[in-house]
GROMACS .gro file of C-alpha atoms in nm:
model
  111
    1UNK     CA    1   0.000   0.000   0.000
    2UNK     CA    2  -0.060   0.241  -0.154
    3UNK     CA    3  -0.130   0.069  -0.487
    4UNK     CA    4   0.111   0.135  -0.771
    5UNK     CA    5   0.087   0.143  -1.146
    6UNK     CA    6   0.244  -0.153  -1.324
    7UNK     CA    7   0.327   0.081  -1.612
    8UNK     CA    8   0.401   0.449  -1.554
    9UNK     CA    9   0.598   0.746  -1.675
   10UNK     CA   10   0.625   0.779  -2.050
   11UNK     CA   11   0.397   0.482  -2.128
   12UNK     CA   12   0.062   0.329  -2.033
   13UNK     CA   13  -0.128   0.007  -2.081
   14UNK     CA   14  -0.360   0.186  -2.324
   15UNK     CA   15  -0.063   0.284  -2.541
   16UNK     CA   16   0.080  -0.067  -2.525
   17UNK     CA   17  -0.249  -0.217  -2.641
   18UNK     CA   18  -0.262   0.032  -2.929
   19UNK     CA   19   0.095  -0.056  -3.031
   20UNK     CA   20   0.021  -0.430  -3.019
   21UNK     CA   21  -0.290  -0.379  -3.235
   22UNK     CA   22  -0.199  -0.079  -3.453
   23UNK     CA   23  -0.505  -0.114  -3.679
   24UNK     CA   24  -0.747  -0.134  -3.385
   25UNK     CA   25  -0.943   0.168  -3.265
   26UNK     CA   26  -0.843   0.152  -2.899
   27UNK     CA   27  -1.036   0.371  -2.656
   28UNK     CA   28  -0.941   0.376  -2.288
   29UNK     CA   29  -1.262   0.381  -2.086
   30UNK     CA   30  -1.418   0.244  -1.764
   31UNK     CA   31  -1.091   0.225  -1.571
   32UNK     CA   32  -1.191   0.492  -1.317
   33UNK     CA   33  -1.495   0.316  -1.172
   34UNK     CA   34  -1.592  -0.020  -1.031
   35UNK     CA   35  -1.804  -0.264  -1.227
   36UNK     CA   36  -2.112  -0.205  -1.009
   37UNK     CA   37  -2.148   0.145  -1.155
   38UNK     CA   38  -2.054   0.084  -1.517
   39UNK     CA   39  -2.415   0.054  -1.634
   40UNK     CA   40  -2.678   0.308  -1.530
   41UNK     CA   41  -2.495   0.450  -1.229
   42UNK     CA   42  -2.730   0.600  -0.973
   43UNK     CA   43  -2.544   0.850  -0.757
   44UNK     CA   44  -2.670   1.142  -0.549
   45UNK     CA   45  -2.457   1.390  -0.746
   46UNK     CA   46  -2.617   1.300  -1.076
   47UNK     CA   47  -2.458   1.136  -1.376
   48UNK     CA   48  -2.085   1.082  -1.322
   49UNK     CA   49  -1.820   1.168  -1.579
   50UNK     CA   50  -1.631   0.898  -1.766
   51UNK     CA   51  -1.299   1.008  -1.907
   52UNK     CA   52  -1.190   0.855  -2.236
   53UNK     CA   53  -0.869   0.855  -2.440
   54UNK     CA   54  -0.797   0.731  -2.790
   55UNK     CA   55  -0.646   0.824  -3.124
   56UNK     CA   56  -0.951   0.753  -3.340
   57UNK     CA   57  -1.215   1.027  -3.326
   58UNK     CA   58  -1.489   0.809  -3.475
   59UNK     CA   59  -1.427   0.538  -3.215
   60UNK     CA   60  -1.442   0.796  -2.937
   61UNK     CA   61  -1.772   0.926  -3.079
   62UNK     CA   62  -1.922   0.575  -3.068
   63UNK     CA   63  -1.784   0.533  -2.716
   64UNK     CA   64  -1.944   0.862  -2.608
   65UNK     CA   65  -2.279   0.748  -2.749
   66UNK     CA   66  -2.253   0.418  -2.560
   67UNK     CA   67  -2.161   0.602  -2.242
   68UNK     CA   68  -2.465   0.828  -2.278
   69UNK     CA   69  -2.688   0.523  -2.327
   70UNK     CA   70  -2.529   0.370  -2.015
   71UNK     CA   71  -2.605   0.686  -1.812
   72UNK     CA   72  -2.268   0.861  -1.816
   73UNK     CA   73  -2.136   1.199  -1.916
   74UNK     CA   74  -1.825   1.174  -2.133
   75UNK     CA   75  -1.509   1.382  -2.124
   76UNK     CA   76  -1.255   1.331  -2.402
   77UNK     CA   77  -0.901   1.365  -2.267
   78UNK     CA   78  -0.737   1.336  -2.609
   79UNK     CA   79  -0.503   1.083  -2.764
   80UNK     CA   80  -0.431   0.734  -2.631
   81UNK     CA   81  -0.124   0.881  -2.458
   82UNK     CA   82  -0.370   1.037  -2.212
   83UNK     CA   83  -0.422   0.684  -2.081
   84UNK     CA   84  -0.122   0.761  -1.861
   85UNK     CA   85  -0.336   1.003  -1.662
   86UNK     CA   86  -0.653   0.793  -1.664
   87UNK     CA   87  -0.461   0.495  -1.530
   88UNK     CA   88  -0.324   0.714  -1.251
   89UNK     CA   89  -0.679   0.839  -1.176
   90UNK     CA   90  -0.774   0.480  -1.106
   91UNK     CA   91  -0.527   0.475  -0.819
   92UNK     CA   92  -0.693   0.782  -0.665
   93UNK     CA   93  -1.029   0.607  -0.696
   94UNK     CA   94  -0.893   0.291  -0.527
   95UNK     CA   95  -0.722   0.483  -0.246
   96UNK     CA   96  -1.036   0.679  -0.156
   97UNK     CA   97  -1.256   0.368  -0.179
   98UNK     CA   98  -1.014   0.172   0.039
   99UNK     CA   99  -1.009   0.444   0.305
  100UNK     CA  100  -1.384   0.499   0.311
  101UNK     CA  101  -1.508   0.148   0.230
  102UNK     CA  102  -1.729   0.305  -0.038
  103UNK     CA  103  -1.668   0.137  -0.372
  104UNK     CA  104  -1.984   0.294  -0.522
  105UNK     CA  105  -1.817   0.621  -0.618
  106UNK     CA  106  -1.726   0.791  -0.944
  107UNK     CA  107  -1.563   1.108  -1.069
  108UNK     CA  108  -1.765   1.413  -1.177
  109UNK     CA  109  -1.618   1.693  -1.387
  110UNK     CA  110  -1.773   2.028  -1.303
  111UNK     CA  111  -1.733   2.319  -1.541
   0.00000   0.00000   0.00000
């Protein structure tokens, strides 16, 4: 403890997947929430925000549409290299959940 990233710094798992499958439209999504909230999350603060990263704009558009259908707001963080930050966000989610015992939590971007 605390948890650590297996891959960090100038690389991420999202980038590695994209390199292994260069023709695939990889979109990093759902790594900042537990599985209990992935579909139709019901939280007091309203719809949570799911952050996504990927190089293919069309794939991110489809992902955003799926997220909306699932009950999420979507925030595009840019290219697949942004997976580095989303993967680190997961650690913040785990640390807070571990301390509070509340695994039914999600991020919300307020603008």
